[in-house]
Short mmCIF file of C-alpha atoms and ligand atoms in Angstrom, two decimals:
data_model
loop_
_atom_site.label_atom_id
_atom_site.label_comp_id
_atom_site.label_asym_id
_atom_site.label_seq_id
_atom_site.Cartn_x
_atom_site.Cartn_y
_atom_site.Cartn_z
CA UNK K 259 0.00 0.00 0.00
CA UNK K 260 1.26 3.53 -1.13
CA UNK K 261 1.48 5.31 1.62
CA UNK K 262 2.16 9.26 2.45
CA UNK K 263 4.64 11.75 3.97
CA UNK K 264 2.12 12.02 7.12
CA UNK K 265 4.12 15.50 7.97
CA UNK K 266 2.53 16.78 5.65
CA UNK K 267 -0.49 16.34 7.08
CA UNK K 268 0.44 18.64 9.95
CA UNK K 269 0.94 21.49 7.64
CA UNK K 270 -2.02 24.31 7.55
CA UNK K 271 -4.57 23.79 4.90
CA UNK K 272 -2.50 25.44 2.30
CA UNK K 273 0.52 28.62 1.52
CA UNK K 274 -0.19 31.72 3.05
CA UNK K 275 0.40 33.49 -0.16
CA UNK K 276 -2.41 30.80 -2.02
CA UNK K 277 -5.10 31.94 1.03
CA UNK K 278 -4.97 35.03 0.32
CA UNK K 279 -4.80 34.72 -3.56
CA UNK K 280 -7.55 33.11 -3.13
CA UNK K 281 -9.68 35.02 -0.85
CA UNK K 282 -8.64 37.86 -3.37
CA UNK K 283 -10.15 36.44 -6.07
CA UNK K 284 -13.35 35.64 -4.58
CA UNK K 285 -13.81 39.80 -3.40
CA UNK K 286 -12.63 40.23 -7.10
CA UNK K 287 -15.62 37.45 -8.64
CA UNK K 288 -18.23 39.31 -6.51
CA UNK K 289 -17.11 43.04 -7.29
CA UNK K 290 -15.90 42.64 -10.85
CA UNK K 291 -15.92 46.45 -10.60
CA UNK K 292 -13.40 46.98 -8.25
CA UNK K 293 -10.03 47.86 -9.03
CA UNK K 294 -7.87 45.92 -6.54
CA UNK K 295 -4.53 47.61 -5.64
CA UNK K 296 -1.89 44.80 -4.25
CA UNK K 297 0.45 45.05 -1.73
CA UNK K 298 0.52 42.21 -0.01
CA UNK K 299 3.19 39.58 -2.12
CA UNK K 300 6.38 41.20 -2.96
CA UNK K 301 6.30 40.34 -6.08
CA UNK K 302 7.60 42.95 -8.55
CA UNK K 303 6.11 44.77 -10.89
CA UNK K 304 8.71 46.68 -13.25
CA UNK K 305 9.65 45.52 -16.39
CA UNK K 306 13.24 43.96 -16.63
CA UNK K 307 15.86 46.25 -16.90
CA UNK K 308 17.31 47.21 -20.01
CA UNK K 309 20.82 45.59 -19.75
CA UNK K 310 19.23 42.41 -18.45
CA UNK K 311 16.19 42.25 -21.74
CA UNK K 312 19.28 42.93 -23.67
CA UNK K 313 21.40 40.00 -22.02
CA UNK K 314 18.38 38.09 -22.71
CA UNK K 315 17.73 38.41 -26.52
CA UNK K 316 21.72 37.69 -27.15
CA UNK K 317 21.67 35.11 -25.96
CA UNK K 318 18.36 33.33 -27.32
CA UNK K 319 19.95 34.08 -30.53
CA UNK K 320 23.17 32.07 -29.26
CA UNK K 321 20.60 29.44 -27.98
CA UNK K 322 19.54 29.24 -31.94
CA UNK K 323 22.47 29.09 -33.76
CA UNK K 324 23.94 25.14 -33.75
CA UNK K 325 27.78 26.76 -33.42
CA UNK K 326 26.80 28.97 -29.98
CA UNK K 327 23.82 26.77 -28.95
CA UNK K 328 24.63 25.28 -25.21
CA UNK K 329 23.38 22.07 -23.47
CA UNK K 330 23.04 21.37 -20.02
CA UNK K 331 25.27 23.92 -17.70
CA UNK K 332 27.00 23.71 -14.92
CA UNK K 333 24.77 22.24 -11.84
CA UNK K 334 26.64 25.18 -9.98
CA UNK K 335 25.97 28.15 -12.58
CA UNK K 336 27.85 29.50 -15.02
CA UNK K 337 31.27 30.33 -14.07
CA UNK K 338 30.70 33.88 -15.80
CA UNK K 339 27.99 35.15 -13.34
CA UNK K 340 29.51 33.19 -9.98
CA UNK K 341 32.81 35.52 -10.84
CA UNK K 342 30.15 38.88 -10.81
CA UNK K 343 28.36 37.87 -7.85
CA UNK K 344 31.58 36.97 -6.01
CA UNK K 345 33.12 40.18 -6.95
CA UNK K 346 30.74 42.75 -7.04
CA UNK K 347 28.52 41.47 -3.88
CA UNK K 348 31.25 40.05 -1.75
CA UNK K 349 34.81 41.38 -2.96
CA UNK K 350 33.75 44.94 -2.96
CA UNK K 351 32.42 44.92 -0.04
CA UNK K 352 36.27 43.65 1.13
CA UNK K 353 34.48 40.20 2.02
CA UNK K 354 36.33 37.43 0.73
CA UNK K 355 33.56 34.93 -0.75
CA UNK K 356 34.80 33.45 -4.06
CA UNK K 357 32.99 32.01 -7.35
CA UNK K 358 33.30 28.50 -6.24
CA UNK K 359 31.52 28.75 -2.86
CA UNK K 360 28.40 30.41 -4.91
CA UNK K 361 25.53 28.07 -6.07
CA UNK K 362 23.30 29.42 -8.73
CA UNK K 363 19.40 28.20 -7.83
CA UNK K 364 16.16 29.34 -9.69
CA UNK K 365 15.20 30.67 -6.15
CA UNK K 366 15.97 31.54 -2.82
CA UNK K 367 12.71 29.94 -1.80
CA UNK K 368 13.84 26.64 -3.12
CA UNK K 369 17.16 26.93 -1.37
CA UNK K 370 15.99 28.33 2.08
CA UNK K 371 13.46 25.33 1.64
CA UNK K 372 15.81 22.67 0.35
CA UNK K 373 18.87 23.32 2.71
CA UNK K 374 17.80 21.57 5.57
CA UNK K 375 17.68 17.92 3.71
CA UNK K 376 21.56 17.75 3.80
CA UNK K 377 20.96 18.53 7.93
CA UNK K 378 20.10 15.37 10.41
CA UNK K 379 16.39 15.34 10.91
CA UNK K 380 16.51 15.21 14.99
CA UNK K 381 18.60 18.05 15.05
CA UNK K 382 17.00 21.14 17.32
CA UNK K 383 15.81 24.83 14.96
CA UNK K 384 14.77 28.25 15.99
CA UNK K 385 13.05 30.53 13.52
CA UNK K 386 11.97 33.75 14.34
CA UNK K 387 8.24 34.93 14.77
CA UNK K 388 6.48 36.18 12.96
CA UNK K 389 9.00 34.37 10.04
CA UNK K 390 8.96 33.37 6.10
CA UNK K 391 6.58 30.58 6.22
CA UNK K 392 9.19 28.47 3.87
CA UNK K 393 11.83 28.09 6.67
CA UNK K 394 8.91 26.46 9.27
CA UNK K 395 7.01 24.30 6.61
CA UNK K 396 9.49 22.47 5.24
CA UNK K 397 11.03 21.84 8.60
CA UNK K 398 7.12 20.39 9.31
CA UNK K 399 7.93 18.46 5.89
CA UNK K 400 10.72 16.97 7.08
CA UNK K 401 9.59 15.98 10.40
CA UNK K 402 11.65 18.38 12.40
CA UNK K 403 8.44 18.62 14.39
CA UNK K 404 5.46 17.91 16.39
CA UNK K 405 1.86 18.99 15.85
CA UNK K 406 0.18 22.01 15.09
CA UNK K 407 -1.00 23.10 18.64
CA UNK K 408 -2.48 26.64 20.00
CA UNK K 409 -1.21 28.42 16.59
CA UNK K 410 2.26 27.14 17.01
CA UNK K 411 4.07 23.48 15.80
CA UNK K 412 5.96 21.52 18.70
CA UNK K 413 9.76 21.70 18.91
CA UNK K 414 10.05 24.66 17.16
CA UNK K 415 12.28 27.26 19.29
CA UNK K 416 10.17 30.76 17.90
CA UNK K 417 12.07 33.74 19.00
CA UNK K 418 9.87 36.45 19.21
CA UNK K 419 10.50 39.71 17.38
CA UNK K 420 8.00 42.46 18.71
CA UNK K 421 9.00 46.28 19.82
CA UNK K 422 10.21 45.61 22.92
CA UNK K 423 13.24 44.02 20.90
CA UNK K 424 13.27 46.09 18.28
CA UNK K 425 11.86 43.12 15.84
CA UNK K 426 15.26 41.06 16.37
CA UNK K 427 15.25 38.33 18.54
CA UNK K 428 17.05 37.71 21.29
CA UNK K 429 19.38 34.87 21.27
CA UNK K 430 18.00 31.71 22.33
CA UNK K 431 18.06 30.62 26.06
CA UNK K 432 19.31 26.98 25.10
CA UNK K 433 21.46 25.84 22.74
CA UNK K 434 19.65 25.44 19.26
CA UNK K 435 21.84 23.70 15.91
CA UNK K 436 20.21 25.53 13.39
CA UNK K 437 19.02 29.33 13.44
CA UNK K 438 16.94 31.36 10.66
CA UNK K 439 17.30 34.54 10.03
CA UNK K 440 16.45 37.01 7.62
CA UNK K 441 17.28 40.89 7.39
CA UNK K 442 16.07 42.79 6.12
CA UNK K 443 13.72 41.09 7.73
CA UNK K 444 10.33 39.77 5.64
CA UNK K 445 7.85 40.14 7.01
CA UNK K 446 8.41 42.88 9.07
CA UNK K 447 11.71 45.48 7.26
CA UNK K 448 13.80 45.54 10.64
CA UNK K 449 16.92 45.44 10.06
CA UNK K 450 20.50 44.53 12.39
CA UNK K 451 23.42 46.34 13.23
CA UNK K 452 26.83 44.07 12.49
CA UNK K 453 27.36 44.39 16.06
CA UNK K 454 23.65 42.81 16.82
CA UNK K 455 24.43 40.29 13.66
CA UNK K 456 28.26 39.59 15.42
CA UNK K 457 26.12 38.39 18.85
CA UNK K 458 24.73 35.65 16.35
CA UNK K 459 28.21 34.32 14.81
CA UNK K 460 29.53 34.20 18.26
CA UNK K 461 26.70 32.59 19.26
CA UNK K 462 26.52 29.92 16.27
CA UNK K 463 30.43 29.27 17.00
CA UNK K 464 30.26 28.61 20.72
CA UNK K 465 27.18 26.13 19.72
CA UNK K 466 28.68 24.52 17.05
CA UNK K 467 25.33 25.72 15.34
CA UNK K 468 24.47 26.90 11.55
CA UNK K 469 22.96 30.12 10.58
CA UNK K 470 20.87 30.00 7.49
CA UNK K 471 21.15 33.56 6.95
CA UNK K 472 18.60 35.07 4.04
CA UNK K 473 19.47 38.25 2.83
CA UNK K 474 17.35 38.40 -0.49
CA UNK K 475 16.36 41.84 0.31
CA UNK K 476 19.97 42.98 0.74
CA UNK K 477 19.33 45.62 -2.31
CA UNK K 478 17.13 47.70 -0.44
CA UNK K 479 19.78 49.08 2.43
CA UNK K 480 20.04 52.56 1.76
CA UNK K 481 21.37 52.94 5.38
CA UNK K 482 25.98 52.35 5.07
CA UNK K 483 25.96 51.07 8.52
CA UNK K 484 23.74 48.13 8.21
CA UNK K 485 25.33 45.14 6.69
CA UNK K 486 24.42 43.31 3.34
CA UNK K 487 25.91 40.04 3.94
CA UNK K 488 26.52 38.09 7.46
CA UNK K 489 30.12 37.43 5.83
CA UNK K 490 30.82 40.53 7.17
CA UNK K 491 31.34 39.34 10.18
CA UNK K 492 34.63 38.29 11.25
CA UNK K 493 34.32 34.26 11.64
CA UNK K 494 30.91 34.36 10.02
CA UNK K 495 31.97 32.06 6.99
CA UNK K 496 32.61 28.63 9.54
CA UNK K 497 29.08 28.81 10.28
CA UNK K 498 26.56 30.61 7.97
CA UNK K 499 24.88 29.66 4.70
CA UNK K 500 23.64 33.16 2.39
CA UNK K 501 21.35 33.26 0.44
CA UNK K 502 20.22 35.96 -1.94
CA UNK K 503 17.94 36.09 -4.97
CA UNK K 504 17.79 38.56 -8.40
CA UNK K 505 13.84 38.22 -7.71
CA UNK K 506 13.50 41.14 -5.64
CA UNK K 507 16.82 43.06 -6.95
CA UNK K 508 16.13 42.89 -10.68
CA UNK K 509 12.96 41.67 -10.69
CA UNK K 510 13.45 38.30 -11.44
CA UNK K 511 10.00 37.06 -9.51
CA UNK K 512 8.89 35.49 -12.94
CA UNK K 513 12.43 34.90 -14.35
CA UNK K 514 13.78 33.06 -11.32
CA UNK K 515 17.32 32.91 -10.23
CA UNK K 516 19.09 33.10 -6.64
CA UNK K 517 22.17 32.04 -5.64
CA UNK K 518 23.46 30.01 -1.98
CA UNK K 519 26.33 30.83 -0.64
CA UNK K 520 28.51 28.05 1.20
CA UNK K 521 31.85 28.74 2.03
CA UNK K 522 34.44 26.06 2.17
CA UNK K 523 35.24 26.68 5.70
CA UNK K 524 31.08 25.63 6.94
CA UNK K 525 31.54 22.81 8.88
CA UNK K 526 28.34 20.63 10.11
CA UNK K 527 29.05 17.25 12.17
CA UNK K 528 28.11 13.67 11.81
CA UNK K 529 27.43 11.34 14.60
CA UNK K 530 30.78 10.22 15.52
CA UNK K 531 31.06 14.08 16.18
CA UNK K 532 33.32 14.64 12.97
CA UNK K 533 33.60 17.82 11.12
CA UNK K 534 31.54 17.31 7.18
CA UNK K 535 32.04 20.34 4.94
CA UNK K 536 28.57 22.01 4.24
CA UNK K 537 29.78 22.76 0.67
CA UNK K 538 30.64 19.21 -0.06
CA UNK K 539 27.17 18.23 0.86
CA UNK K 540 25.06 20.84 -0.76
CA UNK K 541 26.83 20.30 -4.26
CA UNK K 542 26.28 16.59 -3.86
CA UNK K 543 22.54 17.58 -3.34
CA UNK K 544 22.88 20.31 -5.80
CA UNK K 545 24.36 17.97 -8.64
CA UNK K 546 22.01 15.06 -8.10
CA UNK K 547 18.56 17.20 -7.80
CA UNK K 548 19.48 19.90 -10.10
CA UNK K 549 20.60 20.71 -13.46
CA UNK K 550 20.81 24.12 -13.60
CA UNK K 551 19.20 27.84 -14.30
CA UNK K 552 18.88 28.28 -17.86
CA UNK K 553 21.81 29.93 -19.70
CA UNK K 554 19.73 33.24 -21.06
CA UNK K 555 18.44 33.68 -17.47
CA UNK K 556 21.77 33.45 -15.99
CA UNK K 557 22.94 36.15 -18.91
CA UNK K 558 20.35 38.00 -18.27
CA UNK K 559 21.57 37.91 -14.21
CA UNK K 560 25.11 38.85 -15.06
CA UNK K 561 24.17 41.94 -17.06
CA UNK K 562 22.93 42.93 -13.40
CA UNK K 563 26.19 43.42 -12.86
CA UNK K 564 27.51 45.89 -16.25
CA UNK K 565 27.68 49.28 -15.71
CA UNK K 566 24.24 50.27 -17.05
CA UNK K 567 22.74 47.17 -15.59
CA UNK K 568 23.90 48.43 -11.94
CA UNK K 569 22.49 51.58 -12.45
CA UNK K 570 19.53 50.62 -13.98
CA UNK K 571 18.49 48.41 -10.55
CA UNK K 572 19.51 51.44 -8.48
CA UNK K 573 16.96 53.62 -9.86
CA UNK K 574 14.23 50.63 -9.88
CA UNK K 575 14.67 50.23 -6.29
CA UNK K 576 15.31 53.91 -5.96
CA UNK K 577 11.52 54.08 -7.39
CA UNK K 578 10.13 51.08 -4.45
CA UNK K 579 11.74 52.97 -1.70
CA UNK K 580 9.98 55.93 -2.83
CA UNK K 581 6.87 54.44 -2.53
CA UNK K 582 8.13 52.53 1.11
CA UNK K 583 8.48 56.47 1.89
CA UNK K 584 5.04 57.44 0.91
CA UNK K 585 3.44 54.32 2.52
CA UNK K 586 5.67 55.75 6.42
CA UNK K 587 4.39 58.96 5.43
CA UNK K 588 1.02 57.78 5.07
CA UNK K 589 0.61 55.83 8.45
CA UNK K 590 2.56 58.53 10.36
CA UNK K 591 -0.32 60.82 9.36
CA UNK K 592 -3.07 58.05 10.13
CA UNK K 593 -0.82 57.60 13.84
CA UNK K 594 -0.39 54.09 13.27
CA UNK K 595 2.87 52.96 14.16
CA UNK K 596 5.06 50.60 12.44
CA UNK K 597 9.17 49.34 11.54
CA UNK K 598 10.79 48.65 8.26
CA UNK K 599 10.27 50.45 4.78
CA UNK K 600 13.33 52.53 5.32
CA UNK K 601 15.99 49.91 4.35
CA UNK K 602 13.36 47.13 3.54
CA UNK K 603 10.57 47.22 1.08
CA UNK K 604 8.15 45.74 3.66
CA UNK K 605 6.10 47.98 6.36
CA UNK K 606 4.83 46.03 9.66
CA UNK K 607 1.83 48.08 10.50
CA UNK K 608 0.45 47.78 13.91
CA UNK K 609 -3.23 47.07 12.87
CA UNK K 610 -4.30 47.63 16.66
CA UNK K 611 -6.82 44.47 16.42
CA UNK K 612 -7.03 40.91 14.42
CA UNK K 613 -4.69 40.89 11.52
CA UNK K 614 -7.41 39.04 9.58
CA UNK K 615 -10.25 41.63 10.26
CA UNK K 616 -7.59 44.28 9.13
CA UNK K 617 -7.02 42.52 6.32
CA UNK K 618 -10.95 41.99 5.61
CA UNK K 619 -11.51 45.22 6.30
CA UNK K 620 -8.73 46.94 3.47
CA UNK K 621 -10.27 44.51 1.14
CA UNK K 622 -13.73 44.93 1.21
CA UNK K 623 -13.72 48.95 2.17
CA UNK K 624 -10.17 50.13 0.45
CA UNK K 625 -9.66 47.39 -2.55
CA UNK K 626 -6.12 47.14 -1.45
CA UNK K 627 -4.70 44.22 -0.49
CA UNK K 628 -2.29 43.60 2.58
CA UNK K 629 -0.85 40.48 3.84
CA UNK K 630 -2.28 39.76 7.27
CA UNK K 631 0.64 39.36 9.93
CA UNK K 632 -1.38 35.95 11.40
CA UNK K 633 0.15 34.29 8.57
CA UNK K 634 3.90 34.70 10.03
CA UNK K 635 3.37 33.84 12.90
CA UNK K 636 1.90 34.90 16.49
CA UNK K 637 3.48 37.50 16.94
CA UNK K 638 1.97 39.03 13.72
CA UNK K 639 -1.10 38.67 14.94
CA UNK K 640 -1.84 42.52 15.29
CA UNK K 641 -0.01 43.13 12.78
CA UNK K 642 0.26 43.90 9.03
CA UNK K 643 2.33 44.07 6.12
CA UNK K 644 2.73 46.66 3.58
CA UNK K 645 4.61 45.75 0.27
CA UNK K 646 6.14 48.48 -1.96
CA UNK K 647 6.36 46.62 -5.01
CA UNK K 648 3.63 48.31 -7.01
CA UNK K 649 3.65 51.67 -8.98
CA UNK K 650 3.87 55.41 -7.22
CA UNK K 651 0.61 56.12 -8.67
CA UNK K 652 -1.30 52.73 -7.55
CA UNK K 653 0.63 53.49 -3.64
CA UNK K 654 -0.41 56.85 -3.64
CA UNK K 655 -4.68 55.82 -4.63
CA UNK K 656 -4.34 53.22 -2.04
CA UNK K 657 -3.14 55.41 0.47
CA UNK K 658 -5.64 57.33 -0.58
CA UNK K 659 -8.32 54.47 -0.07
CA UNK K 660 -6.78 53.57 3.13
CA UNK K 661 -7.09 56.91 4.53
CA UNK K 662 -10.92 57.43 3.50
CA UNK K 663 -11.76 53.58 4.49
CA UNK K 664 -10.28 54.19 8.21
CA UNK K 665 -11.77 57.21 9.39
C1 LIG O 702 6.67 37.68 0.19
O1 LIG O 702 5.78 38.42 -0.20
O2 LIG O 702 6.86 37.40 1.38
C2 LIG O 702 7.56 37.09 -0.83
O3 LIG O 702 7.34 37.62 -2.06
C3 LIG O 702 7.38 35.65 -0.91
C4 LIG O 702 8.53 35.03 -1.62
O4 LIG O 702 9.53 35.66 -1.93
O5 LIG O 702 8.42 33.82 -1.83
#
């Protein structure tokens, strides 16, 4: 008898972002008239820049000529774009990451989901709360845990993020083996301080833990001070895993490509209590369950990276963050208070009530669509989040909306 993953079974109904998809399109069924403004996913919503369409239509061309055509690619990437990334995200910023220890993926997702599988399955994991969904589900998936029980899974360690800490957690009271984090932080834009971020390595190194570190919104720091990458750090690279994504940075949400970093120095340990290099083990996994991001996408990635590429993401972002600005602006004037959206492109609104009914509430009276903060976690549960992916003149009607549908 075929039988099932039973984990899976403890999972909630179904993906935060698929609730409310569909809860959107049921409002939208019933009031075909209404034209719904959408902040909740961050997904993006500018066209590709111009150096990466470019990047993109050279190579197709090469992809249809039999003398330039190319087959299956490196499992790792492209040796082209691992050189840009490790050079223009990590050497220039005087950390020393280098191509080989970068993993191209079609997502950050995938690899903030996938990473765990090379980890034993009775190890102990904090995640923050509220947190990405990804990191807790597929830790469910795995069996890394117990039930669902009063809104929260057993043997998770949550570490709550509220005001009182600023929105990053405290370190853990015990001893945990694997730690997520994520800052700028989705869901709610905090961000850390290398000294705050340095508390963690030491942390992880004492522990002989592993940071799974996410930093796909690393583009949106406009602040010097805060760090991009946890590899700034001094000691950081024996025990954190990056990740980072073009999604958010280029716009890649539809495109898809990402990239893990796993420096050579991450050690994890087996039973016997031996050191096992991280890197060795996710390009096993990497190699075996992967074959690749396509070579025009990964073109299309390393024209990020030319001259008019660079500055053509600057002034994309430049144009989110403007709207992050007008959305602070916004609930400053409606005196509801809220963190991120200055370095971030996420705002955590205090709802002051049920994150649902808030939710409900921008729907049905505004049109404008919100992720509720239930859906990271209990500690979102007053809570709501604000995405500035959208256009200046769709932000500025549903502030607007917002404004008339609260007083
Ligand atoms: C979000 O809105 O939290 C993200 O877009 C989800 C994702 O990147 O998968």
């Amino acid at each position: 008898m075929i039988r099932i993953n039973e984990n899976y079974l403890k999972l909630q109904a179904s993906y935060l972002f698929s609730t409310i998809a569909k809860r959107v399109n049921e409002f939208q069924n019933q009031n075909p008239d209404t034209e719904i403004i959408k902040l909740g996913i961050g997904d993006a919503t500018r066209g590709l820049p111009a150096a990466c369409v470019e990047a993109f239509h050279t190579s197709v061309d090469e992809m249809a000529a039999d003398a330039t055509f190319r087959g299956y690619g490196p499992e790792q990437g492209y040796p082209f774009l691992r050189e840009k990334i490790a050079e223009n995200d990590f050497q220039a910023r005087g950390v020393d990451i280098s191509a080989d220890e970068i993993f191209i993926s079609d997502g950050a997702k995938c690899d903030t989901g996938n990473f765990q599988e090379i980890l034993s399955a009775d190890i102990t994991f904090a995640v923050p709360d509220p947190v990405y969904p990804v990191y807790v589900d597929t830790n469910v998936m795995a069996g890394r845990t117990g039930n669902f029980e009063n809104d929260r899974f057993q043997n998770i360690v949550y570490l709550e993020c509220t005001r009182d800490n600023n929105f990053i957690p405290d370190l853990p009271k015990k001893p945990v083996d694997l730690i997520y984090l994520c800052f700028p932080n989705n869901p709610t834009g905090a961000t850390i301080s290398k000294a705050e971020l340095a508390k963690w390595v030491d942390y992880a190194r004492v522990n002989k833990s592993l940071i799974l570190f996410d930093a796909a919104y690393e583009a949106f720091i406009r602040d010097d001070e805060i760090p991009h990458s946890i590899y700034e750090v001094d000691g950081a690279k024996e025990v954190a895993v990056e990740f980072r994504s073009f999604s958010k940075t280029a716009g890649f949400t539809g495109t898809r490509c990402a990239f893990t970093v796993v420096p050579r120095q991450c050690m994890a340990y087996d039973s016997q209590g031996n050191q096992q290099s991280l890197h060795a083990l996710w390009n096993r996994r990497h190699c075996t369950k992967f074959n690749g991001v396509s070579y025009p996408v990964q073109r299309a990635a390393e024209a990020v990276y030319s001259d008019a590429g660079k500055l053509q993401v600057k002034s994309i972002i430049a144009d989110y963050m403007k709207n992050a600005d007008l959305i602070r602006k916004e609930m400053d004037a409606l005196g509801l208070s809220y963190v991120g959206g200055e370095n971030s492109p996420y705002i955590w609104i205090d709802a002051k009530g049920n994150s649902w009914d808030m939710f409900d509430n921008l729907l049905n009276n505004a049109g404008v669509v919100c992720t509720p903060g239930a859906g990271f976690g209990t500690c979102g549960d007053q809570y709501i989040r604000l995405s500035a992916f959208n256009s200046y003149e769709n932000v500025e009607k549903a502030m607007k909306r917002i404004r008339e549908s609260l007083k």
